Amino acid sequence: MKLENKEFGFDNFAQEMAKLKNEKHFDYLVTIVGEDFGPEEGLGCIYILENTQTHERCSVKQIAKTVGEEYVIPSIIKLYAGADLLEREVFDFLGIKFLGHPDMRRLFMRSDFKGYPLRKDFDMSPEANRFPTTDEPENDWTSEWNLNAQGELVETRHRLFYDEDFVINFGPNHPSTHGVLRLQTIVDGETIKNIYPHLGYIHRGMEKMMEDMTYPQTLALTDRLNYLCAMHHRHALVGVIEEAMGIELSDRILYIRTIMDELQRIDNHLLFLGTCAQDLSALTAFLYCMRDREHVLNVMEETTGGRLIQNYYRIGGLQDDIDPNFVENTKTLCKYLRPMIQEYLDVFGDNVITHQRLEGVGPLNMEDSINYGFTGPAGRASGWHNDVRKNHPYSLYNKVKFDEIVGTNGDSMDRYMIHIKELYQSLDIIEQLIDNIPEGEFYIKQKPIIKVPEGQWYFSVEGGAGEFGVYLDSRGDKSPYRVKMRPMGLTIAGAFDKMLKGQKIADLVATGAAVDFVIPDLDR
């Protein structure tokens, strides 16, 4: 979608945002984009919102106010719980302080990192940004910033940990965190009191790197985000560029992309089902899922040449046409997989221990799921219809029949079962398309140097674990002025405290297994 930003002004911003949510039902905060808009406008944010009843989307632009040498914007954390980590991300990368936010700490960078890397005047030289070899300083306090009656910036400190608190670190090296995520967890015996996520252990600065790349060069980074959703991530990036350039794709491209996206979804869900079982000490189910996932990867590899990294989509179409055996192999795969899915339930999913470990664990109701922006199968477990393929169709998703699977309990058992049922839906989609791939071009030829017209766009897809979106700000050059990726896992990590407060330590492991987050996607 091309963004047509509303602007309310600094003094009216908080009031107008409340009206958008409470009166016009824009209750889903999709993402917050922090940006250095240049010397004339300065620093600011773009807020992308959705009305969950009509699925209409809108965007709001707010320029930060300068107070001395600081930049400030009123926080919307009291309106949208998902703004917690999103505002901290903007503060981390741009230095904008959000007034009234109770936890203005860095989120991805070390607490002693100097400067704000997404500012255009940030010094990128190695001499100015040598990585420290010391341990990161720890602090039991956080800061809240507000303006006093005289318009001065005033800090209020809040304590995170008290002397009597018992704190356990899950991660950054712990098998249940699925990568280098650190969950600082306060417990009372076995009961969880609070969880504070620490991110950025494999942050690679992809959004900053893209500012110095041509558009085709940026594509390689998407495959390194969520290695189980490489097709989805690249689809979002090429999609936003193609929409901005007005590129019309052939039906053959749309058919193949839709099929590949669903093969990738099956790949993701099979690994999810296997690792969910493994996290709960059930190794056999993991082996079953990995066995069948190999068949999926074999089919994809014949065309793409990759298994984990899928360098297949490009701006204007596909890297190459499908393999001559692709259609027949895909049909054979679908026929093979259907009866196998029941095996996963027989060996693990319908086990009495599985029900005891997952039912009622890590619950999040529909209102809270929307408030946190908790998308994907994990959010649909609460009954929230948030599937991007249904609400904002792309490729051929508006021409195929499939069911959006939702739950009712919002717990980890529902999340597991939604992944099971979505496997059948992916097979249904593929079988509707595989015998009907039309003839035509697999690539619409582009100019040697791709330049995107000036403007701002947002394009999202339904990834394996939720909505993955890409915001693009182009100034008409061969490189993007600003790219912001909406990771699937960031809003999931932000809801851990809400989901697990009052539950047991073992429930944290089970919930982490059931929400399907992947750290490279979260950290970027």
Short mmCIF file of C-alpha atoms in Angstrom, two decimals:
data_model
loop_
_atom_site.label_atom_id
_atom_site.label_comp_id
_atom_site.label_asym_id
_atom_site.label_seq_id
_atom_site.Cartn_x
_atom_site.Cartn_y
_atom_site.Cartn_z
CA MET A 1 0.00 0.00 0.00
CA LYS A 2 1.20 3.51 -0.77
CA LEU A 3 1.27 5.50 2.43
CA GLU A 4 -0.83 8.66 2.67
CA ASN A 5 0.28 9.82 6.10
CA LYS A 6 -1.97 11.67 8.50
CA GLU A 7 -0.19 14.40 10.49
CA PHE A 8 -1.67 15.69 13.75
CA GLY A 9 1.08 17.88 15.18
CA PHE A 10 3.01 17.25 18.39
CA ASP A 11 0.46 18.72 20.82
CA ASN A 12 -2.51 16.82 19.34
CA PHE A 13 -0.72 13.55 18.58
CA ALA A 14 -1.67 11.56 21.70
CA GLN A 15 -5.29 12.70 21.61
CA GLU A 16 -5.75 11.94 17.90
CA MET A 17 -4.11 8.52 18.19
CA ALA A 18 -6.56 7.70 20.99
CA LYS A 19 -9.42 8.72 18.71
CA LEU A 20 -8.12 6.48 15.92
CA LYS A 21 -8.14 3.51 18.27
CA ASN A 22 -11.23 4.12 20.39
CA GLU A 23 -13.57 5.84 17.91
CA LYS A 24 -12.43 4.54 14.50
CA HIS A 25 -11.37 1.08 15.73
CA PHE A 26 -7.78 1.16 14.44
CA ASP A 27 -6.89 -1.22 17.24
CA TYR A 28 -3.98 -3.13 15.68
CA LEU A 29 -0.61 -1.36 15.72
CA VAL A 30 1.14 -3.04 12.78
CA THR A 31 4.52 -1.39 13.30
CA ILE A 32 6.33 1.82 14.18
CA VAL A 33 8.95 3.04 11.73
CA GLY A 34 11.60 5.35 13.13
CA GLU A 35 13.29 7.45 10.49
CA ASP A 36 15.69 10.31 9.94
CA PHE A 37 13.68 12.23 7.35
CA GLY A 38 16.54 14.59 6.54
CA PRO A 39 17.77 18.01 7.68
CA GLU A 40 14.51 19.82 6.90
CA GLU A 41 12.14 17.58 8.88
CA GLY A 42 14.52 15.85 11.30
CA LEU A 43 13.75 12.65 13.20
CA GLY A 44 10.32 11.14 13.51
CA CYS A 45 8.10 8.07 13.26
CA ILE A 46 5.50 6.56 10.97
CA TYR A 47 2.79 4.50 12.65
CA ILE A 48 0.93 1.91 10.57
CA LEU A 49 -2.47 0.94 12.01
CA GLU A 50 -5.24 -1.48 11.05
CA ASN A 51 -8.94 -1.61 11.78
CA THR A 52 -9.45 -5.28 12.67
CA GLN A 53 -13.15 -5.13 11.72
CA THR A 54 -12.77 -3.77 8.19
CA HIS A 55 -9.03 -4.48 7.71
CA GLU A 56 -8.56 -0.91 6.50
CA ARG A 57 -5.08 0.41 7.14
CA CYS A 58 -3.80 3.93 7.67
CA SER A 59 -0.51 5.59 8.53
CA VAL A 60 0.36 8.49 10.81
CA LYS A 61 3.53 10.56 10.60
CA GLN A 62 4.84 12.36 13.66
CA ILE A 63 8.00 14.48 13.68
CA ALA A 64 9.90 14.50 16.96
CA LYS A 65 10.06 17.70 18.96
CA THR A 66 13.50 18.96 19.96
CA VAL A 67 14.11 19.75 23.62
CA GLY A 68 17.64 21.05 23.83
CA GLU A 69 19.66 18.37 22.05
CA GLU A 70 17.07 15.63 22.66
CA TYR A 71 14.19 14.44 20.45
CA VAL A 72 10.85 13.48 22.00
CA ILE A 73 7.47 12.05 20.93
CA PRO A 74 4.55 11.14 23.24
CA SER A 75 4.39 7.40 23.89
CA ILE A 76 1.34 5.37 22.81
CA ILE A 77 2.15 2.44 25.11
CA LYS A 78 -1.07 3.06 27.09
CA LEU A 79 -3.05 2.61 23.87
CA TYR A 80 -1.12 -0.29 22.34
CA ALA A 81 0.86 -2.75 24.46
CA GLY A 82 2.85 -3.70 21.36
CA ALA A 83 4.36 -0.20 21.36
CA ASP A 84 6.59 -1.25 24.27
CA LEU A 85 9.37 -2.91 22.27
CA LEU A 86 8.62 -0.96 19.07
CA GLU A 87 9.29 2.39 20.79
CA ARG A 88 12.36 1.01 22.51
CA GLU A 89 13.64 -0.08 19.09
CA VAL A 90 13.23 3.45 17.73
CA PHE A 91 14.97 4.90 20.80
CA ASP A 92 17.82 2.42 20.38
CA PHE A 93 18.48 3.22 16.71
CA LEU A 94 17.49 6.90 16.50
CA GLY A 95 17.62 8.27 20.04
CA ILE A 96 14.01 9.49 20.15
CA LYS A 97 12.74 9.48 23.74
CA PHE A 98 9.06 8.51 24.09
CA LEU A 99 7.41 10.58 26.80
CA GLY A 100 5.66 8.44 29.38
CA HIS A 101 7.25 5.14 28.33
CA PRO A 102 8.32 3.45 31.59
CA ASP A 103 11.31 1.56 30.16
CA MET A 104 13.51 3.68 27.92
CA ARG A 105 16.47 1.33 27.66
CA ARG A 106 18.32 0.17 24.59
CA LEU A 107 16.81 -2.97 23.10
CA PHE A 108 19.25 -4.39 20.54
CA MET A 109 22.51 -2.50 21.05
CA ARG A 110 24.66 -2.77 24.17
CA SER A 111 23.75 -0.36 26.94
CA ASP A 112 27.16 1.34 26.56
CA PHE A 113 26.91 1.71 22.77
CA LYS A 114 27.64 5.26 21.64
CA GLY A 115 25.41 6.99 19.11
CA TYR A 116 22.29 6.07 17.14
CA PRO A 117 23.06 4.04 14.01
CA LEU A 118 20.00 4.86 11.88
CA ARG A 119 20.67 8.59 11.95
CA LYS A 120 22.03 9.78 8.62
CA ASP A 121 24.97 11.54 10.31
CA PHE A 122 26.05 8.42 12.23
CA ASP A 123 29.80 7.80 11.97
CA MET A 124 30.20 4.33 10.42
CA SER A 125 34.01 4.20 10.61
CA PRO A 126 35.54 1.27 12.56
CA GLU A 127 37.54 3.71 14.68
CA ALA A 128 34.36 5.38 15.96
CA ASN A 129 32.48 2.12 16.51
CA ARG A 130 34.98 -0.39 17.78
CA PHE A 131 33.09 -3.17 19.57
CA PRO A 132 34.01 -3.33 23.27
CA THR A 133 35.61 -6.49 24.60
CA THR A 134 34.32 -5.99 28.13
CA ASP A 135 31.14 -7.42 29.66
CA GLU A 136 28.04 -5.34 29.09
CA PRO A 137 27.18 -3.18 32.12
CA GLU A 138 24.04 -4.31 33.97
CA ASN A 139 21.57 -1.89 35.54
CA ASP A 140 18.68 -2.56 37.90
CA TRP A 141 16.98 0.68 36.90
CA THR A 142 15.26 2.09 33.86
CA SER A 143 14.20 5.60 32.89
CA GLU A 144 10.92 7.29 32.12
CA TRP A 145 11.07 10.71 30.45
CA ASN A 146 8.46 13.47 30.60
CA LEU A 147 8.19 17.22 30.09
CA ASN A 148 7.58 19.38 33.15
CA ALA A 149 5.51 22.57 33.25
CA GLN A 150 8.47 24.57 31.96
CA GLY A 151 8.88 22.25 28.94
CA GLU A 152 12.07 20.71 30.31
CA LEU A 153 12.88 17.01 29.95
CA VAL A 154 12.70 15.27 33.33
CA GLU A 155 13.81 11.72 34.13
CA THR A 156 11.99 9.40 36.55
CA ARG A 157 13.81 6.21 37.44
CA HIS A 158 12.02 2.89 37.93
CA ARG A 159 13.55 -0.12 39.60
CA LEU A 160 13.46 -3.42 37.66
CA PHE A 161 15.00 -5.73 40.27
CA TYR A 162 14.99 -5.60 44.05
CA ASP A 163 17.42 -7.25 46.45
CA GLU A 164 14.90 -9.97 47.34
CA ASP A 165 14.18 -10.86 43.68
CA PHE A 166 15.45 -14.20 42.42
CA VAL A 167 16.40 -13.78 38.74
CA ILE A 168 16.99 -16.63 36.29
CA ASN A 169 18.47 -16.04 32.85
CA PHE A 170 16.95 -18.20 30.11
CA GLY A 171 19.53 -17.66 27.39
CA PRO A 172 21.30 -16.24 25.58
CA ASN A 173 22.56 -19.83 25.31
CA HIS A 174 19.61 -22.04 26.14
CA PRO A 175 18.03 -24.65 23.84
CA SER A 176 14.45 -23.55 24.54
CA THR A 177 15.04 -19.98 23.29
CA HIS A 178 15.69 -21.25 19.76
CA GLY A 179 18.76 -19.11 19.39
CA VAL A 180 20.53 -16.34 21.23
CA LEU A 181 17.63 -14.73 23.10
CA ARG A 182 17.93 -13.81 26.77
CA LEU A 183 14.83 -13.80 28.94
CA GLN A 184 15.60 -12.26 32.31
CA THR A 185 13.00 -13.96 34.49
CA ILE A 186 12.03 -13.04 38.07
CA VAL A 187 10.63 -16.05 39.91
CA ASP A 188 9.04 -16.76 43.25
CA GLY A 189 9.87 -20.40 43.72
CA GLU A 190 8.61 -22.00 40.48
CA THR A 191 6.21 -19.14 39.72
CA ILE A 192 7.12 -16.45 37.19
CA LYS A 193 6.66 -12.84 38.34
CA ASN A 194 8.17 -10.89 35.42
CA ILE A 195 10.05 -11.49 32.17
CA TYR A 196 12.33 -8.90 30.56
CA PRO A 197 13.56 -9.84 27.04
CA HIS A 198 17.08 -8.87 25.94
CA LEU A 199 17.52 -8.85 22.18
CA GLY A 200 20.22 -8.14 19.64
CA TYR A 201 22.78 -10.87 20.27
CA ILE A 202 22.94 -11.52 16.52
CA HIS A 203 21.76 -8.12 15.32
CA ARG A 204 23.50 -7.48 12.02
CA GLY A 205 22.18 -4.03 11.13
CA MET A 206 20.44 -5.19 7.95
CA GLU A 207 18.22 -2.14 7.63
CA LYS A 208 21.26 0.15 7.83
CA MET A 209 23.19 -1.99 5.35
CA MET A 210 20.36 -1.74 2.81
CA GLU A 211 20.73 2.04 2.64
CA ASP A 212 24.07 1.56 0.85
CA MET A 213 22.92 -1.24 -1.46
CA THR A 214 21.16 -1.20 -4.80
CA TYR A 215 17.70 -2.75 -4.78
CA PRO A 216 18.79 -6.12 -6.25
CA GLN A 217 21.61 -6.33 -3.68
CA THR A 218 19.18 -5.98 -0.77
CA LEU A 219 17.41 -9.23 -1.68
CA ALA A 220 20.17 -11.50 -0.40
CA LEU A 221 19.65 -10.27 3.17
CA THR A 222 16.05 -11.48 3.41
CA ASP A 223 17.09 -15.14 3.21
CA ARG A 224 19.23 -14.68 6.32
CA LEU A 225 16.32 -13.54 8.48
CA ASN A 226 14.11 -16.54 9.11
CA TYR A 227 15.75 -19.44 7.29
CA LEU A 228 12.40 -21.29 7.43
CA CYS A 229 10.54 -18.44 5.71
CA ALA A 230 13.08 -17.26 3.13
CA MET A 231 10.48 -17.24 0.35
CA HIS A 232 8.01 -15.23 2.45
CA HIS A 233 10.59 -12.64 3.49
CA ARG A 234 11.89 -12.12 -0.01
CA HIS A 235 8.31 -12.01 -1.31
CA ALA A 236 7.60 -9.04 0.96
CA LEU A 237 10.69 -7.15 -0.19
CA VAL A 238 10.23 -7.71 -3.92
CA GLY A 239 6.51 -7.07 -3.44
CA VAL A 240 6.99 -3.59 -2.01
CA ILE A 241 9.52 -2.69 -4.74
CA GLU A 242 7.28 -4.05 -7.52
CA GLU A 243 4.25 -2.19 -6.15
CA ALA A 244 6.22 1.05 -5.96
CA MET A 245 7.47 0.61 -9.54
CA GLY A 246 4.08 -0.48 -10.87
CA ILE A 247 5.41 -3.77 -12.25
CA GLU A 248 2.71 -6.09 -13.64
CA LEU A 249 3.62 -9.75 -13.16
CA SER A 250 2.56 -12.60 -15.42
CA ASP A 251 0.09 -15.22 -14.19
CA ARG A 252 2.85 -17.81 -14.36
CA ILE A 253 4.92 -15.86 -11.85
CA LEU A 254 1.95 -15.47 -9.50
CA TYR A 255 1.13 -19.19 -9.65
CA ILE A 256 4.70 -20.26 -8.96
CA ARG A 257 5.19 -17.75 -6.13
CA THR A 258 2.01 -18.89 -4.41
CA ILE A 259 3.02 -22.55 -4.66
CA MET A 260 6.54 -21.83 -3.42
CA ASP A 261 5.23 -19.78 -0.50
CA GLU A 262 3.06 -22.70 0.59
CA LEU A 263 5.87 -25.22 0.21
CA GLN A 264 7.93 -22.92 2.43
CA ARG A 265 5.07 -22.76 4.93
CA ILE A 266 4.97 -26.56 5.07
CA ASP A 267 8.74 -26.56 5.60
CA ASN A 268 8.35 -24.07 8.47
CA HIS A 269 5.45 -25.87 10.12
CA LEU A 270 7.14 -29.27 9.95
CA LEU A 271 10.21 -27.96 11.74
CA PHE A 272 7.96 -26.18 14.24
CA LEU A 273 6.08 -29.40 15.02
CA GLY A 274 9.35 -31.27 15.41
CA THR A 275 11.11 -28.74 17.63
CA CYS A 276 7.97 -28.17 19.71
CA ALA A 277 8.03 -31.88 20.50
CA GLN A 278 11.78 -31.87 21.09
CA ASP A 279 11.53 -28.95 23.54
CA LEU A 280 9.14 -31.12 25.54
CA SER A 281 11.59 -34.08 25.35
CA ALA A 282 9.78 -36.04 22.62
CA LEU A 283 12.50 -36.97 20.14
CA THR A 284 10.53 -39.39 17.94
CA ALA A 285 8.13 -36.71 16.67
CA PHE A 286 11.13 -34.54 15.76
CA LEU A 287 12.61 -37.34 13.67
CA TYR A 288 9.28 -37.92 11.89
CA CYS A 289 8.97 -34.23 10.99
CA MET A 290 12.57 -33.93 9.83
CA ARG A 291 12.14 -37.05 7.71
CA ASP A 292 9.21 -35.54 5.84
CA ARG A 293 10.71 -32.06 5.67
CA GLU A 294 13.53 -33.51 3.58
CA HIS A 295 10.98 -34.43 0.89
CA VAL A 296 9.73 -30.82 0.82
CA LEU A 297 13.25 -29.45 0.51
CA ASN A 298 14.05 -31.92 -2.28
CA VAL A 299 11.15 -30.57 -4.35
CA MET A 300 12.17 -26.93 -3.77
CA GLU A 301 15.87 -27.56 -4.35
CA GLU A 302 15.36 -28.91 -7.86
CA THR A 303 14.09 -25.48 -8.91
CA THR A 304 15.80 -23.02 -6.57
CA GLY A 305 19.12 -24.78 -5.99
CA GLY A 306 18.84 -24.07 -2.26
CA ARG A 307 17.57 -25.83 0.81
CA LEU A 308 17.99 -23.44 3.73
CA ILE A 309 18.74 -20.30 1.70
CA GLN A 310 16.28 -19.74 -1.14
CA ASN A 311 17.58 -17.18 -3.66
CA TYR A 312 14.62 -17.52 -6.01
CA TYR A 313 12.38 -14.44 -6.16
CA ARG A 314 13.73 -11.36 -7.89
CA ILE A 315 12.38 -7.93 -8.74
CA GLY A 316 10.07 -8.62 -11.67
CA GLY A 317 9.59 -12.35 -11.20
CA LEU A 318 11.72 -15.41 -10.60
CA GLN A 319 15.41 -16.26 -10.87
CA ASP A 320 14.63 -19.12 -13.26
CA ASP A 321 11.70 -21.18 -14.46
CA ILE A 322 10.53 -24.24 -12.55
CA ASP A 323 12.29 -27.54 -13.05
CA PRO A 324 10.69 -29.85 -15.68
CA ASN A 325 9.89 -32.35 -12.90
CA PHE A 326 8.54 -29.76 -10.46
CA VAL A 327 4.84 -30.32 -11.15
CA GLU A 328 4.99 -34.09 -10.91
CA ASN A 329 7.26 -34.04 -7.84
CA THR A 330 4.99 -31.56 -6.06
CA LYS A 331 1.91 -33.69 -6.70
CA THR A 332 3.75 -36.76 -5.40
CA LEU A 333 4.80 -34.81 -2.31
CA CYS A 334 1.22 -33.71 -1.55
CA LYS A 335 -0.05 -37.27 -1.91
CA TYR A 336 2.69 -38.51 0.42
CA LEU A 337 2.29 -35.83 3.12
CA ARG A 338 -1.45 -36.01 3.75
CA PRO A 339 -1.47 -39.31 5.68
CA MET A 340 1.83 -38.46 7.41
CA ILE A 341 0.31 -35.53 9.29
CA GLN A 342 -1.81 -37.88 11.37
CA GLU A 343 1.40 -39.63 12.44
CA TYR A 344 2.59 -36.45 14.18
CA LEU A 345 -0.59 -36.47 16.26
CA ASP A 346 -0.35 -40.18 16.95
CA VAL A 347 3.21 -40.00 18.22
CA PHE A 348 3.07 -36.65 20.04
CA GLY A 349 0.23 -34.18 19.43
CA ASP A 350 -2.59 -36.22 20.99
CA ASN A 351 -0.47 -37.62 23.81
CA VAL A 352 -1.81 -37.16 27.35
CA ILE A 353 1.51 -35.59 28.40
CA THR A 354 1.34 -33.13 25.51
CA HIS A 355 -2.14 -32.01 26.57
CA GLN A 356 -0.98 -31.55 30.16
CA ARG A 357 2.07 -29.52 29.10
CA LEU A 358 0.31 -27.28 26.55
CA GLU A 359 -3.34 -26.83 27.58
CA GLY A 360 -3.90 -23.59 29.48
CA VAL A 361 -0.21 -22.69 29.13
CA GLY A 362 0.90 -19.24 27.94
CA PRO A 363 -2.67 -18.00 27.32
CA LEU A 364 -3.42 -14.76 25.53
CA ASN A 365 -7.01 -13.74 24.75
CA MET A 366 -8.09 -12.06 21.53
CA GLU A 367 -8.12 -8.52 22.94
CA ASP A 368 -4.58 -8.88 24.25
CA SER A 369 -3.40 -10.58 21.05
CA ILE A 370 -4.57 -7.59 19.04
CA ASN A 371 -3.16 -5.16 21.60
CA TYR A 372 0.29 -6.77 21.38
CA GLY A 373 0.16 -7.28 17.60
CA PHE A 374 0.50 -11.01 18.22
CA THR A 375 -0.03 -12.30 14.67
CA GLY A 376 0.27 -15.66 12.95
CA PRO A 377 -0.86 -19.06 14.24
CA ALA A 378 0.06 -18.01 17.80
CA GLY A 379 -2.35 -15.06 17.62
CA ARG A 380 -5.04 -16.91 15.68
CA ALA A 381 -5.18 -19.36 18.58
CA SER A 382 -7.17 -16.69 20.45
CA GLY A 383 -9.78 -16.40 17.67
CA TRP A 384 -8.27 -13.32 15.99
CA HIS A 385 -8.59 -13.55 12.20
CA ASN A 386 -5.25 -11.97 11.27
CA ASP A 387 -4.14 -13.98 8.21
CA VAL A 388 -2.62 -11.53 5.72
CA ARG A 389 -3.52 -13.89 2.85
CA LYS A 390 -7.20 -13.31 3.69
CA ASN A 391 -7.20 -9.70 4.91
CA HIS A 392 -4.74 -8.25 2.35
CA PRO A 393 -4.52 -10.80 -0.48
CA TYR A 394 -1.43 -10.90 -2.69
CA SER A 395 -0.32 -13.23 -5.51
CA LEU A 396 -3.22 -15.67 -6.04
CA TYR A 397 -4.57 -15.94 -2.50
CA ASN A 398 -7.79 -14.21 -3.49
CA LYS A 399 -8.40 -16.88 -6.17
CA VAL A 400 -7.85 -20.07 -4.17
CA LYS A 401 -10.10 -21.63 -1.55
CA PHE A 402 -8.68 -22.26 1.89
CA ASP A 403 -9.80 -21.90 5.48
CA GLU A 404 -8.28 -19.52 7.98
CA ILE A 405 -7.69 -21.72 11.01
CA VAL A 406 -8.41 -20.06 14.36
CA GLY A 407 -8.66 -21.35 17.91
CA THR A 408 -10.71 -20.42 20.94
CA ASN A 409 -8.53 -20.88 24.01
CA GLY A 410 -5.48 -18.82 23.01
CA ASP A 411 -3.17 -21.33 24.69
CA SER A 412 -0.18 -23.35 23.54
CA MET A 413 -2.28 -26.41 22.66
CA ASP A 414 -4.36 -24.37 20.23
CA ARG A 415 -1.17 -22.96 18.71
CA TYR A 416 0.14 -26.46 18.11
CA MET A 417 -3.12 -27.67 16.56
CA ILE A 418 -3.36 -24.64 14.26
CA HIS A 419 0.02 -25.55 12.77
CA ILE A 420 -1.24 -29.10 12.18
CA LYS A 421 -4.42 -27.91 10.45
CA GLU A 422 -2.59 -25.29 8.38
CA LEU A 423 -0.53 -28.07 6.81
CA TYR A 424 -3.72 -29.43 5.26
CA GLN A 425 -4.69 -25.94 4.03
CA SER A 426 -1.29 -25.45 2.38
CA LEU A 427 -1.67 -28.78 0.61
CA ASP A 428 -5.16 -27.72 -0.56
CA ILE A 429 -3.79 -24.46 -2.00
CA ILE A 430 -0.95 -26.21 -3.81
CA GLU A 431 -3.24 -28.87 -5.29
CA GLN A 432 -5.60 -26.20 -6.65
CA LEU A 433 -2.73 -24.55 -8.53
CA ILE A 434 -0.19 -27.19 -9.47
CA ASP A 435 -2.04 -28.59 -12.52
CA ASN A 436 -3.01 -25.13 -13.79
CA ILE A 437 0.28 -23.23 -14.02
CA PRO A 438 -0.14 -21.18 -17.22
CA GLU A 439 2.47 -20.59 -19.88
CA GLY A 440 4.16 -17.22 -19.91
CA GLU A 441 7.17 -15.28 -18.75
CA PHE A 442 8.88 -16.24 -15.49
CA TYR A 443 10.61 -12.84 -15.39
CA ILE A 444 9.52 -9.37 -16.51
CA LYS A 445 12.71 -7.74 -17.74
CA GLN A 446 13.84 -4.66 -15.80
CA LYS A 447 16.35 -1.93 -16.52
CA PRO A 448 19.97 -2.71 -15.58
CA ILE A 449 19.82 -0.08 -12.82
CA ILE A 450 16.57 -0.20 -10.86
CA LYS A 451 15.29 3.09 -9.47
CA VAL A 452 12.11 3.31 -7.42
CA PRO A 453 9.90 6.43 -7.69
CA GLU A 454 9.74 8.77 -4.72
CA GLY A 455 7.27 7.81 -2.04
CA GLN A 456 6.59 5.53 0.90
CA TRP A 457 5.07 2.04 0.68
CA TYR A 458 4.31 -0.90 2.95
CA PHE A 459 3.78 -4.48 1.78
CA SER A 460 3.24 -7.52 3.97
CA VAL A 461 2.88 -11.29 3.59
CA GLU A 462 1.75 -14.11 5.84
CA GLY A 463 4.97 -15.72 7.02
CA GLY A 464 5.23 -18.99 8.85
CA ALA A 465 4.90 -17.30 12.25
CA GLY A 466 2.86 -14.21 11.44
CA GLU A 467 2.84 -11.00 9.46
CA PHE A 468 6.14 -10.05 7.90
CA GLY A 469 6.13 -6.60 6.32
CA VAL A 470 8.53 -4.22 4.61
CA TYR A 471 8.29 -0.43 4.70
CA LEU A 472 10.13 1.39 1.92
CA ASP A 473 10.94 5.10 1.69
CA SER A 474 12.38 5.95 -1.72
CA ARG A 475 13.83 9.26 -2.82
CA GLY A 476 13.98 8.18 -6.48
CA ASP A 477 17.51 6.77 -6.24
CA LYS A 478 18.98 3.33 -6.99
CA SER A 479 19.23 2.66 -3.24
CA PRO A 480 16.45 2.83 -0.64
CA TYR A 481 16.43 5.85 1.66
CA ARG A 482 14.96 3.75 4.47
CA VAL A 483 13.88 0.12 4.75
CA LYS A 484 12.08 -1.12 7.85
CA MET A 485 11.21 -4.76 8.28
CA ARG A 486 8.38 -5.84 10.55
CA PRO A 487 9.74 -9.07 12.04
CA MET A 488 7.30 -11.80 13.02
CA GLY A 489 8.96 -12.47 16.39
CA LEU A 490 9.33 -9.01 17.96
CA THR A 491 5.72 -8.63 19.09
CA ILE A 492 5.78 -12.27 20.27
CA ALA A 493 8.78 -11.56 22.50
CA GLY A 494 7.04 -8.45 23.82
CA ALA A 495 4.08 -10.52 25.03
CA PHE A 496 6.05 -13.09 27.04
CA ASP A 497 5.59 -11.17 30.29
CA LYS A 498 1.82 -10.95 29.78
CA MET A 499 1.44 -14.60 28.78
CA LEU A 500 3.55 -16.15 31.50
CA LYS A 501 3.06 -14.01 34.61
CA GLY A 502 1.81 -16.36 37.33
CA GLN A 503 2.75 -19.51 35.42
CA LYS A 504 5.56 -21.98 36.11
CA ILE A 505 9.14 -22.11 34.82
CA ALA A 506 8.34 -25.24 32.79
CA ASP A 507 5.50 -23.30 31.13
CA LEU A 508 8.00 -20.77 29.79
CA VAL A 509 9.78 -23.56 27.89
CA ALA A 510 6.48 -24.96 26.60
CA THR A 511 5.22 -21.54 25.52
CA GLY A 512 8.49 -20.72 23.76
CA ALA A 513 8.15 -24.01 21.89
CA ALA A 514 4.58 -23.23 20.83
CA VAL A 515 4.85 -19.64 19.57
CA ASP A 516 7.35 -20.36 16.78
CA PHE A 517 9.78 -17.44 16.88
CA VAL A 518 13.17 -17.48 15.14
CA ILE A 519 15.86 -15.16 16.49
CA PRO A 520 17.54 -13.99 13.23
CA ASP A 521 14.13 -12.70 12.11
CA LEU A 522 13.66 -10.91 15.43
CA ASP A 523 17.14 -9.39 15.59
CA ARG A 524 17.69 -8.65 11.90
#
